[in-house]
Tab-separated table of C-alpha atoms and ligand atoms in Angstrom:
chain	number	residue	atom	x	y	z
A	1	MET	CA	59.656	19.590	15.867
A	2	SER	CA	58.738	18.186	19.258
A	3	ARG	CA	56.153	20.129	21.249
A	4	LYS	CA	57.025	22.071	24.379
A	5	SER	CA	56.195	20.387	27.661
A	6	HIS	CA	52.789	21.263	29.115
A	7	PRO	CA	51.448	20.879	32.687
A	8	LEU	CA	48.771	18.503	31.369
A	9	ASP	CA	51.223	16.149	29.631
A	10	PRO	CA	50.967	13.632	32.520
A	11	LEU	CA	47.200	13.411	31.980
A	12	PHE	CA	47.643	12.079	28.456
A	13	HIS	CA	51.218	10.763	28.386
A	14	PRO	CA	51.744	9.469	31.927
A	15	LYS	CA	54.913	7.568	32.733
A	16	SER	CA	52.946	5.502	35.239
A	17	VAL	CA	49.370	5.237	36.495
A	18	VAL	CA	48.440	5.066	40.192
A	19	ILE	CA	44.944	4.017	41.241
A	20	VAL	CA	43.969	5.001	44.767
A	21	GLY	CA	41.024	2.879	45.884
A	22	ALA	CA	41.891	0.012	43.499
A	23	SER	CA	39.644	-2.867	44.474
A	24	LYS	CA	39.654	-6.650	44.227
A	25	THR	CA	35.876	-6.738	44.036
A	26	PRO	CA	34.431	-7.033	40.523
A	27	GLY	CA	31.608	-4.536	40.055
A	28	LYS	CA	33.308	-1.824	42.120
A	29	ILE	CA	34.559	1.317	40.435
A	30	GLY	CA	38.080	0.846	41.816
A	31	HIS	CA	38.199	-2.604	40.213
A	32	ALA	CA	36.941	-1.424	36.820
A	33	LEU	CA	39.492	1.404	36.733
A	34	LEU	CA	42.390	-0.938	37.405
A	35	THR	CA	41.297	-3.660	34.978
A	36	ASN	CA	40.596	-1.139	32.202
A	37	VAL	CA	44.077	0.339	32.528
A	38	LEU	CA	45.598	-3.148	32.399
A	39	LYS	CA	43.391	-4.683	29.697
A	40	TYR	CA	43.499	-1.728	27.320
A	41	GLY	CA	47.268	-2.148	27.302
A	42	PHE	CA	48.894	0.802	29.061
A	43	LYS	CA	52.650	0.298	28.629
A	44	GLY	CA	54.094	1.864	31.800
A	45	PRO	CA	54.007	0.741	35.452
A	46	VAL	CA	50.605	0.550	37.163
A	47	TYR	CA	50.433	0.971	40.957
A	48	PRO	CA	47.274	-0.011	42.868
A	49	VAL	CA	46.865	1.689	46.251
A	50	ASN	CA	44.628	0.230	48.962
A	51	PRO	CA	45.661	-0.525	52.580
A	52	LYS	CA	43.571	-3.720	52.553
A	53	TYR	CA	45.649	-5.727	50.072
A	54	GLU	CA	49.184	-6.992	49.411
A	55	GLU	CA	48.461	-7.489	45.737
A	56	ILE	CA	45.657	-7.004	43.191
A	57	GLU	CA	45.555	-8.490	39.664
A	58	ASP	CA	49.092	-9.833	40.207
A	59	LEU	CA	50.400	-6.340	40.934
A	60	LYS	CA	51.909	-5.317	44.265
A	61	CYS	CA	49.448	-3.107	46.106
A	62	TYR	CA	50.599	-0.211	48.317
A	63	PRO	CA	48.937	1.064	51.503
A	64	THR	CA	49.394	4.726	50.520
A	65	VAL	CA	50.744	6.718	47.592
A	66	LEU	CA	53.776	7.571	49.710
A	67	ASP	CA	54.802	3.894	49.788
A	68	ILE	CA	55.142	3.550	46.005
A	69	PRO	CA	58.818	2.977	45.166
A	70	GLY	CA	58.905	4.514	41.674
A	71	GLU	CA	58.148	7.995	40.358
A	72	ILE	CA	54.523	8.926	39.899
A	73	ASP	CA	52.791	11.504	37.737
A	74	LEU	CA	49.147	10.529	37.025
A	75	VAL	CA	46.951	9.384	39.908
A	76	VAL	CA	43.351	8.232	39.635
A	77	VAL	CA	41.442	8.635	42.901
A	78	ALA	CA	38.297	6.586	43.621
A	79	ILE	CA	37.693	6.707	47.361
A	80	PRO	CA	34.909	8.363	49.370
A	81	ALA	CA	34.963	12.161	48.947
A	82	GLU	CA	35.818	13.112	52.573
A	83	ASN	CA	39.255	11.482	52.293
A	84	VAL	CA	40.230	12.825	48.895
A	85	PRO	CA	41.836	16.182	49.928
A	86	LYS	CA	44.301	14.438	52.248
A	87	VAL	CA	45.264	11.984	49.500
A	88	ILE	CA	45.879	14.926	47.147
A	89	GLY	CA	48.408	16.177	49.706
A	90	GLU	CA	50.163	12.791	49.650
A	91	ILE	CA	50.167	12.740	45.862
A	92	GLY	CA	51.826	16.151	45.805
A	93	ALA	CA	54.371	15.144	48.432
A	94	LYS	CA	55.283	12.127	46.299
A	95	GLY	CA	55.726	14.244	43.151
A	96	GLY	CA	52.448	13.397	41.402
A	97	LYS	CA	51.367	16.031	38.905
A	98	VAL	CA	47.741	15.332	37.940
A	99	ALA	CA	44.920	13.717	39.925
A	100	VAL	CA	41.868	12.323	38.176
A	101	VAL	CA	39.239	12.534	40.913
A	102	ILE	CA	36.424	10.116	40.148
A	103	SER	CA	34.674	10.547	43.503
A	104	SER	CA	31.303	12.282	43.716
A	105	GLY	CA	30.090	14.131	46.810
A	106	PHE	CA	31.450	17.644	46.272
A	107	LYS	CA	29.895	20.831	44.884
A	108	GLU	CA	27.245	18.928	42.940
A	109	VAL	CA	25.642	17.907	46.259
A	110	GLY	CA	26.181	21.239	47.985
A	111	ARG	CA	29.592	20.388	49.492
A	112	ASP	CA	31.270	23.508	48.112
A	113	ASP	CA	33.439	23.474	51.245
A	114	LEU	CA	34.899	20.058	50.399
A	115	GLU	CA	35.536	21.053	46.797
A	116	LYS	CA	37.289	24.199	48.002
A	117	GLU	CA	39.447	22.117	50.344
A	118	LEU	CA	40.284	19.742	47.474
A	119	LEU	CA	41.369	22.643	45.332
A	120	GLU	CA	43.406	24.183	48.137
A	121	TYR	CA	45.310	20.930	48.622
A	122	GLY	CA	45.878	20.744	44.868
A	123	ARG	CA	47.248	24.308	44.726
A	124	ARG	CA	49.360	23.897	47.857
A	125	TYR	CA	50.941	20.642	46.689
A	126	GLY	CA	51.197	21.464	42.966
A	127	VAL	CA	48.707	18.847	41.793
A	128	ARG	CA	46.335	19.678	38.927
A	129	ILE	CA	42.885	18.176	39.403
A	130	LEU	CA	40.554	16.719	36.797
A	131	GLY	CA	37.053	16.448	38.221
A	132	PRO	CA	35.778	15.623	40.774
A	133	ASN	CA	32.620	13.673	39.900
A	134	ILE	CA	33.934	12.119	36.681
A	135	PHE	CA	34.319	8.735	34.989
A	136	GLY	CA	37.958	9.265	34.043
A	137	VAL	CA	40.174	9.851	31.054
A	138	ALA	CA	41.205	7.845	27.983
A	139	TYR	CA	43.902	8.641	25.424
A	140	THR	CA	44.084	6.046	22.699
A	141	PRO	CA	47.513	6.828	21.169
A	142	LYS	CA	49.044	5.830	24.530
A	143	ARG	CA	46.589	2.953	25.103
A	144	LEU	CA	45.405	4.681	28.261
A	145	ASN	CA	41.915	3.868	29.469
A	146	ALA	CA	41.638	5.185	33.021
A	147	THR	CA	37.836	5.179	33.035
A	148	PHE	CA	35.203	2.914	34.508
A	149	GLY	CA	33.444	2.781	31.130
A	150	PRO	CA	33.808	0.010	28.537
A	151	THR	CA	37.320	-1.394	28.153
A	152	GLU	CA	37.546	-0.980	24.392
A	153	VAL	CA	37.930	2.493	22.968
A	154	ARG	CA	38.197	2.734	19.203
A	155	GLU	CA	41.305	4.630	18.068
A	156	GLY	CA	40.788	7.683	15.923
A	157	SER	CA	41.215	11.429	15.832
A	158	ILE	CA	38.187	12.908	17.630
A	159	ALA	CA	38.819	14.248	21.143
A	160	PHE	CA	35.642	14.312	23.217
A	161	ILE	CA	35.397	16.453	26.363
A	162	THR	CA	32.220	15.839	28.335
A	163	GLN	CA	30.695	17.456	31.380
A	164	SER	CA	28.139	14.663	31.573
A	165	GLY	CA	29.623	11.437	32.854
A	166	ALA	CA	26.758	9.146	31.972
A	167	LEU	CA	26.520	10.533	28.448
A	168	GLY	CA	30.255	10.111	27.995
A	169	ILE	CA	30.225	6.507	29.177
A	170	ALA	CA	27.216	5.705	27.001
A	171	LEU	CA	28.907	7.252	23.988
A	172	MET	CA	32.032	5.153	24.521
A	173	GLY	CA	30.049	2.051	23.573
A	174	TRP	CA	28.107	3.853	20.875
A	175	THR	CA	31.260	5.071	19.104
A	176	ILE	CA	32.437	1.479	18.830
A	177	VAL	CA	29.180	0.371	17.218
A	178	GLU	CA	29.199	3.384	14.901
A	179	LYS	CA	32.896	2.874	14.032
A	180	ILE	CA	33.791	6.342	15.256
A	181	GLY	CA	37.402	6.649	16.394
A	182	LEU	CA	38.517	8.718	19.376
A	183	SER	CA	41.922	10.148	20.244
A	184	ALA	CA	40.839	11.249	23.702
A	185	LEU	CA	37.854	11.054	25.961
A	186	ILE	CA	37.889	13.350	28.970
A	187	SER	CA	35.244	13.578	31.654
A	188	VAL	CA	35.395	17.018	33.290
A	189	GLY	CA	32.517	16.842	35.792
A	190	ASN	CA	32.630	19.729	38.262
A	191	LYS	CA	35.672	21.340	36.539
A	192	SER	CA	37.075	22.381	39.919
A	193	ASP	CA	40.510	23.031	38.414
A	194	ILE	CA	41.187	21.677	34.896
A	195	ASP	CA	38.531	23.073	32.585
A	196	ASP	CA	37.610	22.961	28.906
A	197	ALA	CA	40.023	25.776	28.069
A	198	ASP	CA	43.006	23.972	29.642
A	199	LEU	CA	42.154	20.814	27.729
A	200	LEU	CA	41.632	22.655	24.443
A	201	GLU	CA	45.005	24.260	24.872
A	202	TRP	CA	46.639	20.856	25.183
A	203	LEU	CA	44.637	19.288	22.363
A	204	LYS	CA	45.490	22.162	20.002
A	205	ASP	CA	49.005	20.812	19.568
A	206	ASP	CA	48.143	17.139	19.795
A	207	PRO	CA	48.988	15.583	16.421
A	208	HIS	CA	46.546	12.720	17.064
A	209	THR	CA	43.529	15.006	17.446
A	210	LYS	CA	41.956	16.503	14.338
A	211	VAL	CA	38.713	17.779	15.870
A	212	VAL	CA	37.563	18.541	19.413
A	213	LEU	CA	33.988	17.841	20.429
A	214	VAL	CA	32.699	19.308	23.691
A	215	TYR	CA	29.510	18.541	25.583
A	216	MET	CA	29.077	21.399	28.045
A	217	GLU	CA	26.461	22.638	30.437
A	218	GLY	CA	28.270	25.733	31.624
A	219	VAL	CA	31.616	27.518	31.290
A	220	LYS	CA	33.626	28.487	34.343
A	221	ASP	CA	35.651	31.303	32.837
A	222	GLY	CA	33.986	32.384	29.589
A	223	ARG	CA	36.658	34.877	28.617
A	224	LYS	CA	39.483	32.347	28.962
A	225	PHE	CA	37.484	29.671	27.118
A	226	LEU	CA	36.719	31.911	24.148
A	227	LYS	CA	40.293	33.185	23.930
A	228	VAL	CA	41.690	29.665	23.771
A	229	ALA	CA	38.886	28.456	21.472
A	230	ARG	CA	39.704	31.210	19.010
A	231	GLU	CA	43.322	30.042	18.792
A	232	VAL	CA	42.349	26.380	18.489
A	233	SER	CA	39.718	27.086	15.801
A	234	LYS	CA	42.395	28.534	13.546
A	235	LYS	CA	44.085	25.163	13.592
A	236	LYS	CA	41.376	22.554	14.125
A	237	PRO	CA	37.599	22.692	14.461
A	238	ILE	CA	35.765	22.713	17.790
A	239	VAL	CA	32.211	21.361	17.829
A	240	VAL	CA	30.179	22.174	20.932
A	241	ILE	CA	26.915	20.728	22.172
A	242	LYS	CA	25.748	23.255	24.741
A	243	ALA	CA	22.952	21.896	26.855
A	244	GLY	CA	20.450	23.954	28.819
A	245	ARG	CA	18.906	25.902	25.955
A	246	THR	CA	15.487	26.348	27.521
A	247	ALA	CA	14.403	27.734	30.882
A	248	ARG	CA	13.683	24.242	32.202
A	249	GLY	CA	16.883	22.896	30.659
A	250	MET	CA	18.861	25.567	32.525
A	251	LYS	CA	17.311	24.499	35.809
A	252	ALA	CA	18.189	20.884	35.046
A	253	VAL	CA	21.801	21.923	34.409
A	254	SER	CA	22.123	23.627	37.775
A	255	SER	CA	20.983	20.527	39.621
A	256	HIS	CA	23.178	18.221	37.479
A	257	THR	CA	26.663	19.721	37.637
A	258	GLY	CA	26.001	22.876	39.636
A	259	SER	CA	26.885	25.015	36.583
A	260	LEU	CA	25.126	28.176	35.504
A	261	ALA	CA	23.789	27.552	31.998
A	262	GLY	CA	23.611	31.281	31.085
A	263	MET	CA	21.679	32.963	28.294
A	264	ASP	CA	21.532	30.677	25.307
A	265	SER	CA	21.664	33.394	22.663
A	266	VAL	CA	24.752	34.870	24.326
A	267	TYR	CA	26.479	31.510	24.054
A	268	SER	CA	25.572	31.162	20.371
A	269	ALA	CA	26.929	34.600	19.485
A	270	ALA	CA	30.119	34.115	21.504
A	271	PHE	CA	30.735	30.680	19.984
A	272	GLU	CA	30.378	32.055	16.491
A	273	GLN	CA	32.902	34.790	17.160
A	274	ALA	CA	35.392	32.267	18.478
A	275	GLY	CA	34.975	30.050	15.390
A	276	ILE	CA	33.197	27.337	17.392
A	277	LEU	CA	30.586	25.235	15.598
A	278	ARG	CA	27.490	24.696	17.700
A	279	ALA	CA	25.674	21.417	17.106
A	280	ASP	CA	22.070	20.908	18.177
A	281	ASN	CA	22.501	17.351	19.385
A	282	VAL	CA	24.835	14.398	19.763
A	283	GLU	CA	24.036	12.886	16.361
A	284	GLU	CA	24.802	16.114	14.558
A	285	ALA	CA	27.990	16.725	16.522
A	286	PHE	CA	29.407	13.286	15.710
A	287	ASP	CA	28.250	13.552	12.067
A	288	TRP	CA	30.357	16.657	11.715
A	289	ALA	CA	33.254	15.265	13.702
A	290	VAL	CA	33.420	12.213	11.429
A	291	LEU	CA	34.023	14.483	8.421
A	292	PHE	CA	36.513	16.632	10.340
A	293	SER	CA	38.402	13.569	11.485
A	294	THR	CA	39.532	13.026	7.875
A	295	GLY	CA	41.812	15.999	8.582
A	296	LYS	CA	40.683	17.713	5.384
A	297	VAL	CA	40.224	21.475	5.275
A	298	PRO	CA	37.834	23.427	3.047
A	299	LEU	CA	39.435	24.454	-0.258
A	300	GLY	CA	36.505	26.525	-1.503
A	301	GLU	CA	32.738	26.654	-1.763
A	302	GLU	CA	31.824	25.134	-5.139
A	303	THR	CA	30.195	21.780	-4.684
A	304	VAL	CA	28.841	19.068	-6.981
A	305	ILE	CA	26.280	16.401	-6.218
A	306	ILE	CA	26.689	13.102	-8.066
A	307	THR	CA	23.804	10.649	-7.808
A	308	ASN	CA	22.043	7.702	-9.376
A	309	GLY	CA	18.697	8.924	-7.980
A	310	GLY	CA	16.872	12.042	-9.150
A	311	GLY	CA	14.809	12.364	-5.951
A	312	VAL	CA	17.721	12.302	-3.523
A	313	GLY	CA	19.513	14.727	-5.838
A	314	VAL	CA	16.639	17.186	-5.422
A	315	LEU	CA	16.500	16.667	-1.641
A	316	ALA	CA	20.227	17.295	-1.365
A	317	THR	CA	19.945	20.373	-3.592
A	318	ASP	CA	17.338	21.857	-1.258
A	319	ALA	CA	19.460	20.967	1.750
A	320	CYS	CA	22.490	22.652	0.140
A	321	GLU	CA	20.503	25.831	-0.479
A	322	VAL	CA	19.188	25.895	3.089
A	323	ASN	CA	22.662	25.245	4.520
A	324	ARG	CA	24.456	27.787	2.338
A	325	ILE	CA	26.394	25.348	0.203
A	326	LYS	CA	27.132	26.805	-3.216
A	327	LEU	CA	26.305	24.387	-6.023
A	328	LEU	CA	28.592	24.717	-9.008
A	329	ASP	CA	27.230	25.263	-12.513
A	330	PRO	CA	29.626	22.849	-14.201
A	331	PRO	CA	31.651	24.367	-17.046
A	332	GLU	CA	31.246	22.764	-20.474
A	333	ASP	CA	34.332	20.549	-20.372
A	334	LEU	CA	33.227	19.143	-17.025
A	335	ARG	CA	29.684	18.543	-18.305
A	336	GLU	CA	31.206	16.637	-21.227
A	337	ALA	CA	33.285	14.548	-18.868
A	338	PHE	CA	30.219	13.748	-16.716
A	339	SER	CA	28.182	12.907	-19.847
A	340	SER	CA	30.541	10.113	-20.791
A	341	TYR	CA	29.449	8.242	-17.630
A	342	MET	CA	25.705	8.428	-18.179
A	343	PRO	CA	23.115	7.463	-20.762
A	344	PRO	CA	21.608	10.211	-22.968
A	345	PHE	CA	18.708	10.628	-20.563
A	346	GLY	CA	21.017	11.495	-17.641
A	347	SER	CA	21.842	15.028	-16.534
A	348	ALA	CA	25.329	16.507	-16.482
A	349	ARG	CA	24.085	19.618	-14.689
A	350	ASN	CA	24.297	19.862	-10.929
A	351	PRO	CA	22.918	17.591	-9.385
A	352	VAL	CA	24.702	15.259	-11.772
A	353	ASP	CA	22.277	12.399	-12.354
A	354	ILE	CA	24.089	9.372	-13.762
A	355	THR	CA	20.706	7.558	-13.546
A	356	GLY	CA	19.433	4.366	-11.988
A	357	GLN	CA	21.344	2.189	-14.441
A	358	ALA	CA	24.720	3.394	-13.118
A	359	THR	CA	27.104	0.865	-11.583
A	360	HIS	CA	30.162	1.593	-9.427
A	361	VAL	CA	32.103	2.067	-12.688
A	362	GLU	CA	30.034	5.080	-13.785
A	363	PHE	CA	30.129	6.503	-10.254
A	364	GLU	CA	33.905	6.120	-10.246
A	365	GLY	CA	34.244	7.900	-13.589
A	366	ALA	CA	31.961	10.786	-12.648
A	367	VAL	CA	33.580	11.266	-9.218
A	368	GLU	CA	37.059	11.106	-10.778
A	369	SER	CA	36.051	13.825	-13.250
A	370	ALA	CA	34.984	16.013	-10.318
A	371	ILE	CA	38.176	15.293	-8.400
A	372	LYS	CA	40.328	16.242	-11.402
A	373	HIS	CA	38.496	19.429	-12.328
A	374	ASP	CA	39.756	22.606	-10.610
A	375	SER	CA	36.330	24.228	-10.486
A	376	VAL	CA	35.031	21.579	-8.072
A	377	LYS	CA	36.000	22.051	-4.409
A	378	ASN	CA	33.646	19.596	-2.629
A	379	ILE	CA	31.868	16.424	-3.706
A	380	ILE	CA	28.622	14.909	-2.440
A	381	VAL	CA	27.906	11.351	-3.617
A	382	LEU	CA	24.363	10.016	-3.211
A	383	TYR	CA	23.622	6.375	-3.828
A	384	CYS	CA	20.251	4.629	-3.876
A	385	GLN	CA	20.510	0.853	-3.929
A	386	THR	CA	19.474	-0.787	-7.216
A	387	ALA	CA	19.639	-4.379	-8.465
A	388	VAL	CA	22.168	-3.379	-11.145
A	389	SER	CA	24.741	-1.868	-8.787
A	390	ASP	CA	26.917	-3.217	-5.997
A	391	PRO	CA	27.062	-0.894	-2.948
A	392	ILE	CA	30.067	-2.675	-1.492
A	393	LYS	CA	32.155	-2.211	-4.629
A	394	LEU	CA	31.052	1.416	-4.752
A	395	ALA	CA	32.026	1.890	-1.090
A	396	GLU	CA	35.497	0.499	-1.815
A	397	VAL	CA	35.929	2.787	-4.810
A	398	LEU	CA	34.859	5.872	-2.838
A	399	VAL	CA	37.173	5.067	0.058
A	400	GLU	CA	40.122	5.023	-2.362
A	401	GLN	CA	39.014	8.145	-4.175
A	402	ASN	CA	38.576	9.990	-0.885
A	403	ARG	CA	42.107	9.015	0.106
A	404	SER	CA	43.466	10.193	-3.247
A	405	THR	CA	42.140	13.758	-3.009
A	406	GLU	CA	42.357	16.721	-0.657
A	407	LYS	CA	38.851	17.778	-1.667
A	408	PRO	CA	36.273	17.118	1.047
A	409	MET	CA	33.930	14.287	0.046
A	410	VAL	CA	30.779	13.036	1.771
A	411	ALA	CA	28.295	10.360	0.779
A	412	SER	CA	24.862	9.120	1.595
A	413	PHE	CA	23.842	5.543	0.876
A	414	ILE	CA	20.204	4.510	1.115
A	415	GLY	CA	19.087	0.892	0.878
A	416	GLY	CA	18.986	-2.482	2.585
A	417	GLU	CA	21.397	-4.926	4.184
A	418	GLU	CA	24.199	-4.581	1.645
A	419	VAL	CA	24.075	-0.830	2.059
A	420	ALA	CA	24.448	-1.270	5.819
A	421	GLU	CA	27.552	-3.373	5.123
A	422	ALA	CA	28.861	-0.774	2.674
A	423	MET	CA	28.309	1.965	5.275
A	424	GLU	CA	30.320	-0.042	7.761
A	425	ILE	CA	33.195	-0.420	5.286
A	426	MET	CA	33.211	3.320	4.619
A	427	ARG	CA	33.048	4.278	8.288
A	428	GLU	CA	35.778	1.820	9.184
A	429	ARG	CA	38.058	3.332	6.560
A	430	GLU	CA	37.283	6.893	7.570
A	431	PHE	CA	35.102	7.853	4.659
A	432	PRO	CA	32.293	10.106	5.920
A	433	ALA	CA	29.119	8.302	4.876
A	434	TYR	CA	25.640	9.033	6.233
A	435	PRO	CA	22.263	7.340	6.062
A	436	THR	CA	20.462	10.381	4.615
A	437	PRO	CA	21.429	13.075	2.088
A	438	GLU	CA	20.529	15.819	4.564
A	439	ARG	CA	22.992	14.548	7.161
A	440	ALA	CA	25.767	14.391	4.551
A	441	VAL	CA	24.965	17.932	3.392
A	442	LYS	CA	24.855	19.300	6.948
A	443	ALA	CA	28.240	17.791	7.756
A	444	LEU	CA	29.763	19.414	4.682
A	445	ALA	CA	28.023	22.691	5.548
A	446	ALA	CA	29.640	22.611	9.004
A	447	MET	CA	33.054	22.142	7.432
A	448	LEU	CA	32.508	25.063	5.075
A	449	ARG	CA	31.293	27.249	7.971
A	450	TRP	CA	34.459	26.448	9.862
A	451	GLY	CA	36.497	27.367	6.768
A	452	ARG	CA	34.786	30.760	6.528
A	453	ARG	CA	35.191	31.527	10.237
A	454	ARG	CA	38.795	30.436	10.202
A	455	LYS	CA	39.555	32.958	7.470
A	456	LEU	CA	37.960	35.725	9.561
A	457	LEU	CA	39.900	34.684	12.677
A	458	ASP	CA	43.151	34.761	10.725
A	459	ARG	CA	42.467	38.393	9.784
A	460	VAL	CA	41.877	39.541	13.377
B	1	ACO	N1	43.476	4.899	50.165
B	1	ACO	C1	43.395	3.776	49.433
B	1	ACO	N2	42.301	3.018	49.348
B	1	ACO	C2	41.214	3.434	50.031
B	1	ACO	C3	41.221	4.602	50.813
B	1	ACO	C4	42.418	5.351	50.863
B	1	ACO	N3	42.511	6.483	51.561
B	1	ACO	N4	40.004	4.751	51.348
B	1	ACO	C5	39.262	3.724	50.915
B	1	ACO	N5	40.001	2.933	50.116
B	1	ACO	C6	39.585	1.727	49.434
B	1	ACO	C7	38.588	0.919	50.183
B	1	ACO	O1	39.241	-0.021	50.989
B	1	ACO	C8	37.805	0.220	49.097
B	1	ACO	O2	38.420	-0.969	48.695
B	1	ACO	P1	37.562	-2.352	48.512
B	1	ACO	O3	36.674	-2.121	47.324
B	1	ACO	O4	38.572	-3.366	48.295
B	1	ACO	O5	36.752	-2.519	49.780
B	1	ACO	C9	37.910	1.184	47.928
B	1	ACO	O6	38.938	2.129	48.243
B	1	ACO	C10	36.675	2.007	47.715
B	1	ACO	O7	36.251	2.544	48.933
B	1	ACO	P2	34.762	2.272	49.505
B	1	ACO	O8	34.696	2.908	50.842
B	1	ACO	O9	34.375	0.867	49.363
B	1	ACO	O10	33.931	3.182	48.535
B	1	ACO	P3	33.056	2.767	47.262
B	1	ACO	O11	33.780	1.916	46.307
B	1	ACO	O12	31.730	2.321	47.718
B	1	ACO	O13	32.908	4.222	46.632
B	1	ACO	C11	33.571	5.853	45.109
B	1	ACO	C12	34.014	4.979	46.255
B	1	ACO	C13	33.303	4.995	43.889
B	1	ACO	C14	34.666	6.841	44.806
B	1	ACO	C15	32.249	6.577	45.551
B	1	ACO	O14	32.486	7.305	46.718
B	1	ACO	C16	31.762	7.552	44.522
B	1	ACO	O15	32.079	8.729	44.537
B	1	ACO	N6	30.966	7.050	43.569
B	1	ACO	C17	30.428	7.864	42.477
B	1	ACO	C18	31.448	7.914	41.344
B	1	ACO	C19	30.829	8.567	40.162
B	1	ACO	O16	29.711	8.256	39.785
B	1	ACO	N7	31.549	9.558	39.554
B	1	ACO	C20	30.972	10.336	38.484
B	1	ACO	C21	31.059	9.553	37.248
B	1	ACO	S1	30.198	10.203	35.980
B	1	ACO	C22	28.758	9.368	35.882
B	1	ACO	O17	27.752	9.930	36.193
B	1	ACO	C23	28.747	8.014	35.361
């Protein structure tokens, strides 16, 4: 079934992209925006607008939006703030639907009047506004990179909405290094018009997005945000990093984006009720999102730990207890199955210790036993590098096993260079692998929390 049309469709699925303030000068924002759109491979027409040029990057350049011959829908605006409202009027007159306003110089510097004028033009001419004071928008399924960040954006299923531009741009590069795939990356800046709630509403029905991650400093309309978040959380998880937890942090927020950070405990309680998962920091948020991006949903609580290292097994057991993950007492038939993949001095109880002499073959057998047994709902695999095992072969086995089952699986690999390579293989093939047992456990705990909250939301 195709989805109904939505006012924000042109932001993600534009028929064409217009760049007002497109520049010939490398190093300028208007140049980076144009070259990113072209190099990342947007398929539709691209129209640069700048009265100074006849052409830029072999494309005909237009003096104003009104001179563009074709239809327009998405317009990126990167000109000095004073002139933006008037250009919004021209965009509306030409039939443009959404303006991505990169320009700074509005509310965040005390120019509330200019931001109000911008919004009035938008309302009067029927143009929705993203920003101002943003680095742009990217949507990988449509090969759209209308940002002045790095050109490459790794494709995947995490949508990231960020109120901090610099953090968003920095994370674009970081996600590539970490092999984390994004469906969308949206800079919201001052949120003069389009806000988190509007974006969540669109992303709820986006088949390419499996989890939404939000960095926020403040919410414009809390009631609307929570109402939408509640609906989205029933379908896909929302992970929020809410900055401004401390008194000083709140002050920093107000001078950064002009938002009111609000009482931290109020946010936490409201998030919980709406099914939102609150992460403490960027690392945690992306750890969780990597597991959610597998698209798996919790099937139950009972979890087994399978390891070749007693110590990491104990650490993970503690972490499971602290994070409310229920460890299964394996029934006898399952213990027997586990025992066939370990020497007599191993342990078939949970944590299942297949011992330091295990190779990828024993891991495969033990994990397969857990996958096949109905009593097991989640699997944690912990590997410590030994000279008798090959982490790369194990990574390949786990990737396949993870694909073969609906049960959530996470892993932690600890070791040297080959382990780093194995981690890369797993991340590249969307198997959630982490450098420490605690991070793997916390990611699974977040998924189980979402499962519990989702059940409660369904009952309301
Ligand atoms: N129509 C079309 N083109 C125009 C118009 C107009 N009305 N007005 C100006 N232009 C052209 C100019 O001719 C110029 O072209 P050129 O580069 O070929 O000379 C181009 O648009 C840009 O105009 P400039 O006056 O040169 O302005 P400049 O590039 O210095 O700055 C910008 C524009 C980038 C929008 C700036 O005002 C600004 O807001 N910068 C901050 C952006 C930002 O940081 N946003 C937040 C991001 S998030 C983060 O923190 C990373």
